[in-house]
Amino acid sequence: MVRQRIQIKKIDNLTARQVTFSKRRRGLFKKALELSTLCDAEIALIVFSATGRLFEYASSSMNQVIERHNLQGDNLVQLNQPSPDLQFKNSTSAMLSKEVEERTHELRRLWGEELHGLNVEELKKLEKSLEGGLSRVLKTKDEKIEKEIIALQRKEARLMEENFGLKHMKVQTVNIAQIHEQGQSSETITNITNGDSGGCSGRGSHSRSSAAPPQVYDSSEISLKLGLSFPN
């Protein structure tokens, strides 16, 4: 004969309910004992009857098992909940990611993209922002150009000054060379002049010393040589 399976539902009959509770409780405790013995498990069972009576079973100590259970629960909560530092890092990362996304969206709008979702007022505001940014760009560009022009002017003045100095040094060098050449020419002329005067002096004294004494001619002799008539 096949045993009929009992339907799991609340037993309405009070006596039958108490009998079933007593049998099932003893069977449950027996299974807990077997599980603890076979598998070296630490087990604690707490059961309250419908009348409020307490029934409990523990493989070692009920308080020890409950304390271990509480510690395990706290550990699980701590494991599931991140540390304060990690929570702060996560919140900071989320905030930064949101800010990067907003800035990227604004930048795309400045590039003229993703404008279909803007109304007239937002487009006017974007236009004003672009005009302000363009004016700042132009101002910065003008300042850069002005600084470059000033730097080039200073460089030009410095080069002109260096060029003037080089020209002045060249003129001084040419003047010194000319003065040196003139000094050498004057010395040469002086040497030549001194040599000529010495030679003339020697020749004059030599001529005077070697010249014959002057001859004395008679006047009649002079007249005959010239073809003149002798005076009476």
Coordinates of C-alpha atoms in Angstrom, one line a residue:
M1 CA 0.0 0.0 0.0
V2 CA 1.4 3.4 -1.1
R3 CA 1.8 5.9 1.7
Q4 CA -0.1 9.0 1.1
R5 CA 2.0 12.2 1.0
I6 CA 0.9 14.7 3.6
Q7 CA 0.0 18.2 2.3
I8 CA 2.2 20.9 3.9
K9 CA -0.2 23.4 5.4
K10 CA -1.3 24.5 8.8
I11 CA -3.0 21.8 10.9
D12 CA -6.3 23.1 12.1
N13 CA -6.8 20.5 14.8
L14 CA -5.0 21.6 17.9
T15 CA -4.3 18.1 19.3
A16 CA -3.0 16.9 16.0
R17 CA -0.9 20.0 15.6
Q18 CA 0.8 19.4 19.0
V19 CA 1.5 15.8 18.2
T20 CA 3.0 16.7 14.8
F21 CA 5.1 19.4 16.4
S22 CA 6.5 17.0 19.0
K23 CA 7.4 14.3 16.4
R24 CA 8.9 16.8 13.9
R25 CA 10.9 18.5 16.6
R26 CA 12.5 15.3 17.8
G27 CA 13.2 14.3 14.2
L28 CA 14.8 17.8 13.6
F29 CA 17.0 17.6 16.6
K30 CA 18.0 14.0 15.7
K31 CA 19.0 15.2 12.2
A32 CA 21.0 18.1 13.7
L33 CA 22.9 15.7 15.9
E34 CA 23.6 13.4 13.0
L35 CA 24.9 16.3 10.9
S36 CA 27.1 17.5 13.7
T37 CA 28.5 14.1 14.3
L38 CA 29.1 13.1 10.7
C39 CA 30.4 16.4 9.4
D40 CA 31.9 17.9 12.5
A41 CA 29.6 20.9 12.2
E42 CA 28.8 23.4 14.9
I43 CA 24.9 23.5 15.1
A44 CA 22.5 25.4 17.2
L45 CA 18.7 25.1 16.9
I46 CA 16.1 27.3 18.6
V47 CA 12.4 26.5 18.4
F48 CA 9.4 28.1 19.9
S49 CA 6.1 26.2 20.0
A50 CA 2.7 27.7 19.3
T51 CA 2.2 28.1 23.1
G52 CA 5.6 30.0 23.4
R53 CA 7.6 27.2 24.9
L54 CA 11.3 27.2 24.0
F55 CA 13.2 24.2 22.7
E56 CA 16.9 24.4 21.8
Y57 CA 19.7 22.2 20.7
A58 CA 23.4 23.0 20.4
S59 CA 26.3 20.8 19.3
S60 CA 28.7 22.6 21.7
S61 CA 27.4 25.7 23.5
M62 CA 24.4 27.8 22.5
N63 CA 26.0 31.1 23.6
Q64 CA 29.2 30.3 21.7
V65 CA 27.3 29.5 18.5
I66 CA 25.1 32.6 18.8
E67 CA 28.2 34.8 19.4
R68 CA 29.9 33.3 16.4
H69 CA 26.9 33.9 14.4
N70 CA 26.8 37.5 15.4
L71 CA 30.5 38.0 14.6
Q72 CA 30.0 36.4 11.3
G73 CA 27.1 38.8 10.6
D74 CA 29.2 41.8 11.5
N75 CA 32.0 40.6 9.3
L76 CA 29.5 40.1 6.4
V77 CA 28.2 43.6 6.9
Q78 CA 31.7 45.0 6.9
L79 CA 32.6 43.1 3.8
N80 CA 29.5 44.2 2.0
Q81 CA 30.0 47.9 3.0
P82 CA 33.1 49.6 1.7
S83 CA 35.5 51.4 3.9
P84 CA 35.1 55.2 4.5
D85 CA 38.2 55.9 2.4
L86 CA 36.8 53.7 -0.4
Q87 CA 33.4 55.4 -0.2
F88 CA 35.1 58.8 -0.4
K89 CA 37.1 57.8 -3.4
N90 CA 34.1 56.4 -5.1
S91 CA 32.1 59.5 -4.5
T92 CA 35.0 61.7 -5.7
S93 CA 35.4 59.6 -8.8
A94 CA 31.7 59.7 -9.5
M95 CA 31.7 63.5 -9.1
L96 CA 34.7 64.0 -11.3
S97 CA 33.2 61.7 -14.0
K98 CA 30.1 63.8 -13.9
E99 CA 32.0 67.0 -14.2
V100 CA 34.1 65.6 -17.1
E101 CA 31.0 64.6 -18.9
E102 CA 29.4 68.1 -18.4
R103 CA 32.6 69.9 -19.6
T104 CA 32.9 67.6 -22.6
H105 CA 29.2 68.4 -23.5
E106 CA 29.9 72.1 -23.1
L107 CA 33.0 71.8 -25.3
R108 CA 31.1 70.1 -28.0
R109 CA 28.5 72.9 -27.9
L110 CA 31.3 75.4 -28.3
W111 CA 32.5 73.5 -31.3
G112 CA 29.0 73.8 -32.8
E113 CA 27.9 70.2 -32.0
E114 CA 24.8 68.9 -30.2
L115 CA 22.9 72.1 -30.5
H116 CA 19.5 70.6 -31.4
G117 CA 18.4 70.3 -27.7
L118 CA 19.0 74.0 -26.9
N119 CA 16.3 76.6 -26.9
V120 CA 16.6 80.2 -28.1
E121 CA 17.7 81.6 -24.7
E122 CA 20.4 78.9 -24.3
L123 CA 21.6 79.6 -27.9
K124 CA 21.9 83.3 -27.1
K125 CA 23.8 82.5 -23.9
L126 CA 26.1 80.3 -25.9
E127 CA 26.6 83.0 -28.5
K128 CA 27.5 85.5 -25.8
S129 CA 29.9 83.1 -24.3
L130 CA 31.6 82.5 -27.7
E131 CA 31.9 86.3 -28.3
G132 CA 33.5 86.8 -24.9
G133 CA 35.9 84.0 -25.5
L134 CA 36.7 85.3 -29.0
S135 CA 37.4 88.8 -27.6
R136 CA 39.8 87.3 -24.9
V137 CA 41.5 85.3 -27.6
L138 CA 42.0 88.4 -29.8
K139 CA 43.3 90.4 -26.8
T140 CA 45.8 87.7 -25.9
K141 CA 46.9 87.4 -29.5
D142 CA 47.4 91.2 -29.7
E143 CA 49.4 91.2 -26.5
K144 CA 51.6 88.4 -27.9
I145 CA 52.2 90.2 -31.1
E146 CA 53.0 93.4 -29.3
K147 CA 55.6 91.6 -27.1
E148 CA 57.2 90.0 -30.2
I149 CA 57.4 93.4 -31.9
I150 CA 59.0 95.0 -28.9
A151 CA 61.5 92.2 -28.7
L152 CA 62.3 92.6 -32.4
Q153 CA 62.8 96.3 -32.0
R154 CA 65.2 95.8 -29.1
K155 CA 67.1 93.2 -31.1
E156 CA 67.3 95.7 -34.1
A157 CA 68.6 98.5 -31.8
R158 CA 71.2 96.1 -30.4
L159 CA 72.3 95.0 -33.8
M160 CA 72.5 98.6 -35.0
E161 CA 74.6 99.6 -32.0
E162 CA 76.9 96.7 -32.6
N163 CA 77.2 97.6 -36.3
F164 CA 78.0 101.2 -35.4
G165 CA 80.7 100.0 -33.0
L166 CA 82.2 97.8 -35.7
K167 CA 82.3 100.7 -38.2
H168 CA 83.9 102.9 -35.6
M169 CA 86.6 100.3 -34.9
K170 CA 87.2 99.9 -38.7
V171 CA 87.7 103.7 -39.1
Q172 CA 90.1 103.8 -36.2
T173 CA 92.0 100.8 -37.6
V174 CA 92.3 102.6 -41.1
N175 CA 93.4 105.9 -39.4
I176 CA 96.1 104.1 -37.4
A177 CA 97.3 102.3 -40.5
Q178 CA 97.5 105.6 -42.5
I179 CA 99.3 107.4 -39.7
H180 CA 101.8 104.5 -39.5
E181 CA 102.4 104.7 -43.3
Q182 CA 102.9 108.5 -43.2
G183 CA 105.4 108.1 -40.3
Q184 CA 107.4 105.6 -42.4
S185 CA 107.3 107.9 -45.5
S186 CA 108.6 110.9 -43.5
E187 CA 111.4 108.9 -42.0
T188 CA 112.4 107.7 -45.5
I189 CA 112.4 111.3 -46.9
T190 CA 114.5 112.5 -43.9
N191 CA 117.0 109.8 -44.5
I192 CA 117.3 110.6 -48.2
T193 CA 117.6 114.3 -47.6
N194 CA 120.4 113.8 -45.0
G195 CA 122.2 111.6 -47.5
D196 CA 122.1 114.1 -50.4
S197 CA 123.3 117.0 -48.3
G198 CA 126.2 115.0 -47.1
G199 CA 127.2 114.0 -50.6
C200 CA 127.0 117.6 -52.0
S201 CA 129.1 118.9 -49.2
G202 CA 131.8 116.3 -50.0
R203 CA 131.8 117.0 -53.7
G204 CA 132.0 120.7 -53.2
S205 CA 135.0 120.5 -50.9
H206 CA 136.6 118.0 -53.3
S207 CA 136.1 120.3 -56.3
R208 CA 137.5 123.2 -54.5
S209 CA 140.5 121.3 -53.3
S210 CA 141.2 119.8 -56.8
A211 CA 140.5 122.9 -58.9
A212 CA 143.4 124.7 -60.5
P213 CA 144.3 128.1 -59.3
P214 CA 142.7 130.9 -61.3
Q215 CA 144.7 132.3 -64.3
V216 CA 145.3 136.0 -64.7
Y217 CA 144.9 137.3 -68.3
D218 CA 146.0 140.5 -69.7
S219 CA 143.4 142.8 -71.1
S220 CA 145.2 143.0 -74.5
E221 CA 145.2 139.3 -74.7
I222 CA 141.5 139.1 -73.9
S223 CA 140.8 141.7 -76.6
L224 CA 142.7 139.7 -79.2
K225 CA 140.9 136.5 -78.3
L226 CA 137.6 138.2 -78.6
G227 CA 138.5 140.0 -81.9
L228 CA 138.2 143.5 -80.6
S229 CA 140.4 146.4 -81.4
F230 CA 143.0 147.2 -78.9
P231 CA 142.5 150.5 -77.3
N232 CA 145.2 153.1 -77.5

